[in-house]
DNA sequence: ACTACTCCCTGCCAGC
DNA sequence: TGCTGGCAGGGAGTAG
């Protein structure tokens, strides 16, 4: 579950379990994530309190009382599940919903945080494209994973002028530009398709064409920023999207997948009122793009 | 300095 | 039924 709305949903789900709690024990069952977890990974967490739980783009940032920051990325298939030990029955039996969830997930449970709050936070990631890394807090700005990220799309600083500036001179499609985390942080394949649909802009349009010669924004840049912000806000409010039955930290499903207008809707009628066209699927830079060729120019 | 392509890994599904 | 190829929400590394 990996684009900005899903990561934000995860952040909110982890907060009650992790904020102000200490890492009592960190269990590393599989070090072979995107990059191997270093030998001192657990040691740098154990005994530390969580001072804050933030997000930058698709990265989760866990502030630690040591001054370090735990950086986590869900990759393509990563998810977290939170089990509250305090939810056990008085005789120690675990609730049925936890039991069933654990049965399903245990195959790819790679890292388990046992928190002093009694919460157990499980990181599960079948494809192991996910990332965990502990860095010194004062180096966070220098951390290459974070430093290269473009603006947060929901911050005020992200506006048509900012987007036009970075798109100026780009010899690539809008689709590819918006997937580039240096242009804007947090969009992935779904929300780029959805934002372009809302902005009525073709994914094939050259990125440079939303900016004037000096990089000033045009009306298209305004529409695109509006589309990006609107779709992200709606998706966060819906608890993100759940594809292929991926669950949130509480085991519930996000709901936004039901509100996709073009993503994974190849062949369906374009949802624009009065449009008689159908949603098309094309491949750009090796990834599927869904759009309406009639509405999106 | 750009852009595009390959690769990392597992699971699932349509089609044969 | 079982195999195969293609595809999946990401992005680092590399070749051009």
Coordinates of C-alpha atoms (C1' of nucleotides) in Angstrom, one line a residue:
Chain A
X1 CA 0.0 0.0 0.0
X2 CA 2.4 2.6 -1.1
X3 CA 1.4 6.1 -2.3
X4 CA 1.0 9.2 -0.2
X5 CA -2.6 8.6 1.0
X6 CA -1.8 5.0 2.0
X7 CA 1.4 6.0 3.8
X8 CA -0.4 8.8 5.6
X9 CA -3.1 6.3 6.6
X10 CA -0.4 4.0 7.9
X11 CA 1.2 6.9 9.8
X12 CA -2.1 7.7 11.5
X13 CA -2.7 4.0 12.3
X14 CA 0.8 3.7 13.8
X15 CA 0.6 6.8 15.9
X16 CA -1.5 5.6 18.9
X17 CA 0.7 2.5 19.2
X18 CA 4.0 4.2 18.8
X19 CA 3.9 7.8 19.8
X20 CA 5.4 8.4 23.3
X21 CA 6.1 4.6 23.6
X22 CA 9.5 3.0 23.8
X23 CA 10.8 0.2 21.6
X24 CA 11.0 -2.5 24.2
X25 CA 12.2 -5.2 21.7
X26 CA 12.9 -5.2 18.0
X27 CA 12.7 -8.6 16.3
X28 CA 14.4 -8.8 12.9
X29 CA 13.2 -12.0 11.2
X30 CA 14.5 -11.1 7.7
X31 CA 17.3 -8.6 7.1
X32 CA 17.1 -8.8 3.3
X33 CA 14.8 -5.9 2.6
X34 CA 15.6 -3.5 -0.3
X35 CA 18.9 -3.0 1.4
X36 CA 20.1 -5.4 4.1
X37 CA 19.3 -4.2 7.6
X38 CA 22.6 -3.5 9.4
X39 CA 23.6 -5.5 12.4
X40 CA 23.0 -2.6 14.8
X41 CA 19.5 -1.9 13.5
X42 CA 17.6 -3.3 16.5
X43 CA 20.2 -1.9 19.0
X44 CA 19.7 1.6 17.8
X45 CA 15.9 1.3 18.4
X46 CA 15.6 -0.7 21.6
X47 CA 15.2 1.4 24.7
X48 CA 14.5 4.5 22.7
X49 CA 11.2 6.4 23.0
X50 CA 9.3 7.6 19.9
X51 CA 9.2 11.4 19.9
X52 CA 7.2 11.9 16.8
X53 CA 5.8 10.1 13.8
X54 CA 6.0 12.0 10.5
X55 CA 5.8 11.5 6.8
X56 CA 7.8 12.9 3.9
X57 CA 6.5 11.8 0.5
X58 CA 6.1 8.1 0.7
X59 CA 8.6 7.8 3.6
X60 CA 7.6 7.4 7.3
X61 CA 9.8 9.2 9.7
X62 CA 10.0 8.0 13.3
X63 CA 11.8 10.4 15.7
X64 CA 13.7 8.8 18.5
X65 CA 14.8 10.0 21.9
X66 CA 18.4 9.3 20.9
X67 CA 18.1 12.0 18.3
X68 CA 18.1 9.3 15.5
X69 CA 15.4 9.0 13.0
X70 CA 14.0 5.7 11.7
X71 CA 13.2 6.1 8.0
X72 CA 10.8 3.5 6.6
X73 CA 9.4 2.9 3.1
X74 CA 6.7 0.4 2.1
X75 CA 8.0 -0.3 -1.3
X76 CA 5.5 -2.0 -3.5
X77 CA 3.9 -4.5 -1.1
X78 CA 4.8 -3.4 2.4
X79 CA 2.2 -3.1 5.1
X80 CA 2.0 -2.7 8.9
X81 CA -0.3 -4.4 11.2
X82 CA -0.8 -3.3 14.8
X83 CA -1.8 -5.7 17.5
X84 CA -2.6 -4.4 20.9
X85 CA -1.6 -6.9 23.6
X86 CA -3.9 -5.0 25.9
X87 CA -6.7 -6.3 23.7
X88 CA -6.1 -9.8 24.9
X89 CA -8.8 -11.5 26.9
X90 CA -8.2 -11.6 30.6
X91 CA -7.2 -15.3 30.4
X92 CA -4.5 -14.4 27.8
X93 CA -6.4 -15.7 24.8
X94 CA -5.8 -13.5 21.8
X95 CA -8.8 -12.0 20.0
X96 CA -9.9 -14.0 17.0
X97 CA -9.4 -11.2 14.5
X98 CA -5.8 -10.9 15.5
X99 CA -5.3 -14.7 15.3
X100 CA -6.7 -14.9 11.8
X101 CA -4.8 -11.9 10.6
X102 CA -1.5 -13.3 12.0
X103 CA -2.2 -16.6 10.3
X104 CA -2.5 -14.9 7.0
X105 CA 0.4 -12.6 7.3
X106 CA 3.1 -14.4 9.1
X107 CA 4.9 -15.7 6.0
X108 CA 6.4 -12.3 5.3
X109 CA 6.6 -10.7 8.7
X110 CA 10.1 -9.3 8.5
X111 CA 10.4 -6.9 11.4
X112 CA 8.4 -6.8 14.6
X113 CA 8.4 -3.8 17.0
X114 CA 7.3 -4.7 20.5
X115 CA 6.4 -1.3 22.1
X116 CA 6.3 -0.4 25.8
X117 CA 2.7 0.5 25.3
X118 CA 1.9 -3.1 24.8
X119 CA 1.4 -2.7 21.1
X120 CA 3.1 -5.0 18.7
X121 CA 3.8 -3.5 15.3
X122 CA 4.4 -5.9 12.5
X123 CA 6.1 -5.0 9.2
X124 CA 5.1 -7.4 6.4
X125 CA 6.4 -7.2 2.9
X126 CA 6.2 -10.1 0.4
X127 CA 8.2 -8.5 -2.3
X128 CA 10.8 -6.9 0.0
X129 CA 11.1 -3.7 -1.9
X130 CA 10.5 -1.9 1.4
X131 CA 13.2 0.0 3.3
X132 CA 14.2 0.7 6.9
X133 CA 17.1 2.8 7.9
X134 CA 18.2 4.6 11.1
X135 CA 20.0 7.9 10.5
X136 CA 21.2 10.6 12.9
X137 CA 18.5 13.2 13.2
X138 CA 20.8 16.1 12.4
X139 CA 21.8 14.3 9.2
X140 CA 18.2 14.0 8.0
X141 CA 18.5 16.9 5.6
X142 CA 21.6 15.3 4.2
X143 CA 20.0 11.9 3.9
X144 CA 20.0 11.3 0.2
X145 CA 16.6 9.4 0.2
X146 CA 15.0 12.5 1.7
X147 CA 17.1 15.4 0.4
X148 CA 16.2 14.8 -3.2
X149 CA 12.5 14.8 -2.7
X150 CA 10.4 17.5 -4.3
X151 CA 7.7 19.5 -2.4
X152 CA 5.0 18.0 -0.4
X153 CA 1.9 18.3 -2.6
X154 CA -0.4 19.2 0.3
X155 CA 1.9 22.0 1.6
X156 CA 1.1 25.6 0.6
X157 CA 4.6 25.8 -1.0
X158 CA 3.4 23.5 -3.7
X159 CA 1.5 25.6 -6.2
X160 CA 1.2 26.1 -9.9
X161 CA 4.3 28.3 -10.0
X162 CA 6.4 25.7 -8.2
X163 CA 5.2 22.9 -10.5
X164 CA 5.7 24.9 -13.7
X165 CA 9.2 25.8 -12.6
X166 CA 10.3 22.2 -12.3
X167 CA 8.5 21.1 -15.4
X168 CA 10.1 23.8 -17.6
X169 CA 12.4 22.3 -20.2
X170 CA 11.5 18.7 -19.3
X171 CA 11.6 16.5 -22.3
X172 CA 9.4 13.9 -20.9
X173 CA 5.7 13.2 -20.5
X174 CA 3.6 14.6 -17.7
X175 CA 3.0 11.1 -16.5
X176 CA 6.7 10.4 -16.1
X177 CA 7.4 13.8 -14.6
X178 CA 4.7 13.4 -11.9
X179 CA 6.0 10.0 -11.0
X180 CA 9.5 11.5 -10.5
X181 CA 9.7 12.1 -6.7
X182 CA 12.0 15.0 -7.3
X183 CA 9.2 16.9 -9.0
X184 CA 6.6 16.3 -6.3
X185 CA 6.8 13.9 -3.5
X186 CA 4.4 11.1 -2.8
X187 CA 2.5 10.5 -6.1
X188 CA 2.6 7.0 -7.6
X189 CA 1.0 5.3 -10.6
X190 CA -2.6 5.5 -9.3
X191 CA -2.8 9.1 -8.2
X192 CA -0.9 10.4 -11.1
X193 CA -3.5 8.8 -13.4
X194 CA -6.3 10.2 -11.3
X195 CA -4.8 13.7 -11.0
X196 CA -4.3 14.0 -14.7
X197 CA -7.9 12.9 -15.4
X198 CA -9.2 15.5 -13.0
X199 CA -7.0 18.1 -14.5
X200 CA -8.2 17.0 -18.0
X201 CA -4.6 16.7 -19.1
X202 CA -3.2 14.0 -21.3
X203 CA -0.6 11.8 -19.7
X204 CA 1.3 11.9 -23.0
X205 CA 1.5 15.7 -23.0
X206 CA 5.1 17.0 -22.7
X207 CA 5.7 18.2 -19.1
X208 CA 7.2 21.4 -20.4
X209 CA 3.9 22.4 -22.0
X210 CA 2.3 23.4 -18.7
X211 CA 4.9 26.2 -18.3
X212 CA 5.7 29.3 -20.3
X213 CA 9.1 29.9 -21.8
X214 CA 10.4 31.5 -18.5
X215 CA 8.7 28.8 -16.4
X216 CA 5.7 30.8 -15.5
X217 CA 2.6 28.7 -14.8
X218 CA -0.3 28.5 -17.2
X219 CA -3.9 27.6 -16.6
X220 CA -3.0 23.9 -17.1
X221 CA -0.5 24.0 -14.2
X222 CA -3.2 25.5 -12.0
X223 CA -5.6 22.7 -13.0
X224 CA -2.9 20.0 -12.4
X225 CA -2.1 21.3 -8.9
X226 CA -5.8 21.4 -8.1
X227 CA -6.3 17.8 -9.4
X228 CA -3.3 16.5 -7.4
X229 CA -4.4 18.1 -4.2
X230 CA -8.0 17.2 -4.5
X231 CA -7.4 13.5 -5.2
X232 CA -4.9 13.2 -2.4
X233 CA -7.2 14.8 0.1
X234 CA -10.1 12.7 -0.9
X235 CA -8.1 9.5 -0.8
X236 CA -6.7 10.3 2.7
X237 CA -10.2 11.0 3.9
X238 CA -11.2 7.6 2.6
X239 CA -8.4 5.8 4.4
X240 CA -6.4 5.3 1.2
X241 CA -6.9 2.6 -1.4
X242 CA -6.8 -1.2 -0.8
X243 CA -5.7 -3.1 -3.9
X244 CA -5.3 -6.9 -3.9
X245 CA -6.8 -7.0 -0.4
X246 CA -4.0 -5.1 1.2
X247 CA -5.1 -4.0 4.7
X248 CA -4.5 -1.0 6.9
X249 CA -2.8 -1.2 10.3
X250 CA -6.1 -2.0 11.9
X251 CA -6.9 -4.7 9.4
X252 CA -9.6 -2.6 7.8
X253 CA -9.7 -1.9 4.1
X254 CA -9.2 1.6 2.6
X255 CA -12.1 2.7 0.5
X256 CA -10.7 5.0 -2.2
X257 CA -10.3 2.2 -4.8
X258 CA -14.0 2.4 -5.3
X259 CA -13.7 6.0 -6.3
X260 CA -11.0 5.6 -9.0
X261 CA -12.3 7.3 -12.1
X262 CA -9.8 5.9 -14.6
X263 CA -7.2 3.7 -12.8
X264 CA -7.7 0.1 -13.7
X265 CA -10.9 0.9 -15.5
X266 CA -9.8 0.1 -19.1
X267 CA -12.8 -0.2 -21.4
X268 CA -15.2 1.4 -19.0
X269 CA -17.2 4.5 -19.9
X270 CA -15.4 7.7 -19.1
X271 CA -17.1 9.1 -16.0
X272 CA -17.2 12.6 -17.3
X273 CA -20.8 13.7 -17.7
X274 CA -21.6 13.7 -21.4
X275 CA -18.4 12.0 -22.5
X276 CA -19.1 9.0 -24.7
X277 CA -15.5 7.8 -24.8
X278 CA -14.0 4.9 -22.8
X279 CA -11.0 4.6 -20.6
X280 CA -7.8 3.5 -22.4
X281 CA -4.8 1.8 -21.1
X282 CA -1.4 2.6 -22.5
X283 CA 2.2 1.8 -21.3
X284 CA 4.5 4.7 -20.5
X285 CA 8.0 4.1 -19.3
X286 CA 7.1 0.5 -18.6
X287 CA 4.1 1.2 -16.5
X288 CA 0.3 1.2 -17.2
X289 CA -1.4 4.5 -17.7
X290 CA -5.2 4.9 -17.7
X291 CA -6.9 7.9 -19.2
X292 CA -9.7 9.2 -21.3
X293 CA -8.4 10.3 -24.7
X294 CA -11.4 12.5 -25.3
X295 CA -11.4 14.5 -22.1
X296 CA -7.7 14.6 -21.4
X297 CA -5.8 16.9 -23.8
Chain B
dA1 C1' 22.5 16.8 -17.1
dC2 C1' 19.0 14.5 -18.8
dT3 C1' 15.9 10.3 -20.0
dA4 C1' 14.7 5.5 -20.5
dC5 C1' 15.4 0.8 -19.4
dT6 C1' 16.7 -3.0 -16.3
dC7 C1' 16.5 -5.1 -12.2
dC8 C1' 15.3 -6.3 -7.5
dC9 C1' 11.2 -9.9 -5.3
dT10 C1' 6.9 -12.7 -4.6
dG11 C1' 2.1 -13.6 -5.7
dC12 C1' -1.7 -13.8 -8.5
dC13 C1' -4.4 -14.4 -12.6
dA14 C1' -5.7 -15.3 -17.5
dG15 C1' -4.9 -18.3 -21.0
dC16 C1' -3.3 -22.4 -22.9
Chain C
dT1 C1' -5.1 -29.7 -13.4
dG2 C1' -0.7 -27.5 -14.0
dC3 C1' 2.4 -24.6 -16.3
dT4 C1' 3.7 -19.9 -18.4
dG5 C1' 3.9 -15.3 -19.2
dG6 C1' 2.5 -11.0 -17.8
dC7 C1' 1.4 -7.9 -14.5
dA8 C1' 1.4 -5.4 -9.8
dG9 C1' 0.7 0.7 -5.7
dG10 C1' 8.5 1.8 -6.2
dG11 C1' 12.8 3.4 -7.2
dA12 C1' 18.1 2.7 -7.5
dG13 C1' 21.5 2.0 -10.8
dT14 C1' 23.1 2.3 -15.3
dA15 C1' 23.5 2.9 -20.2
dG16 C1' 22.8 5.9 -23.8

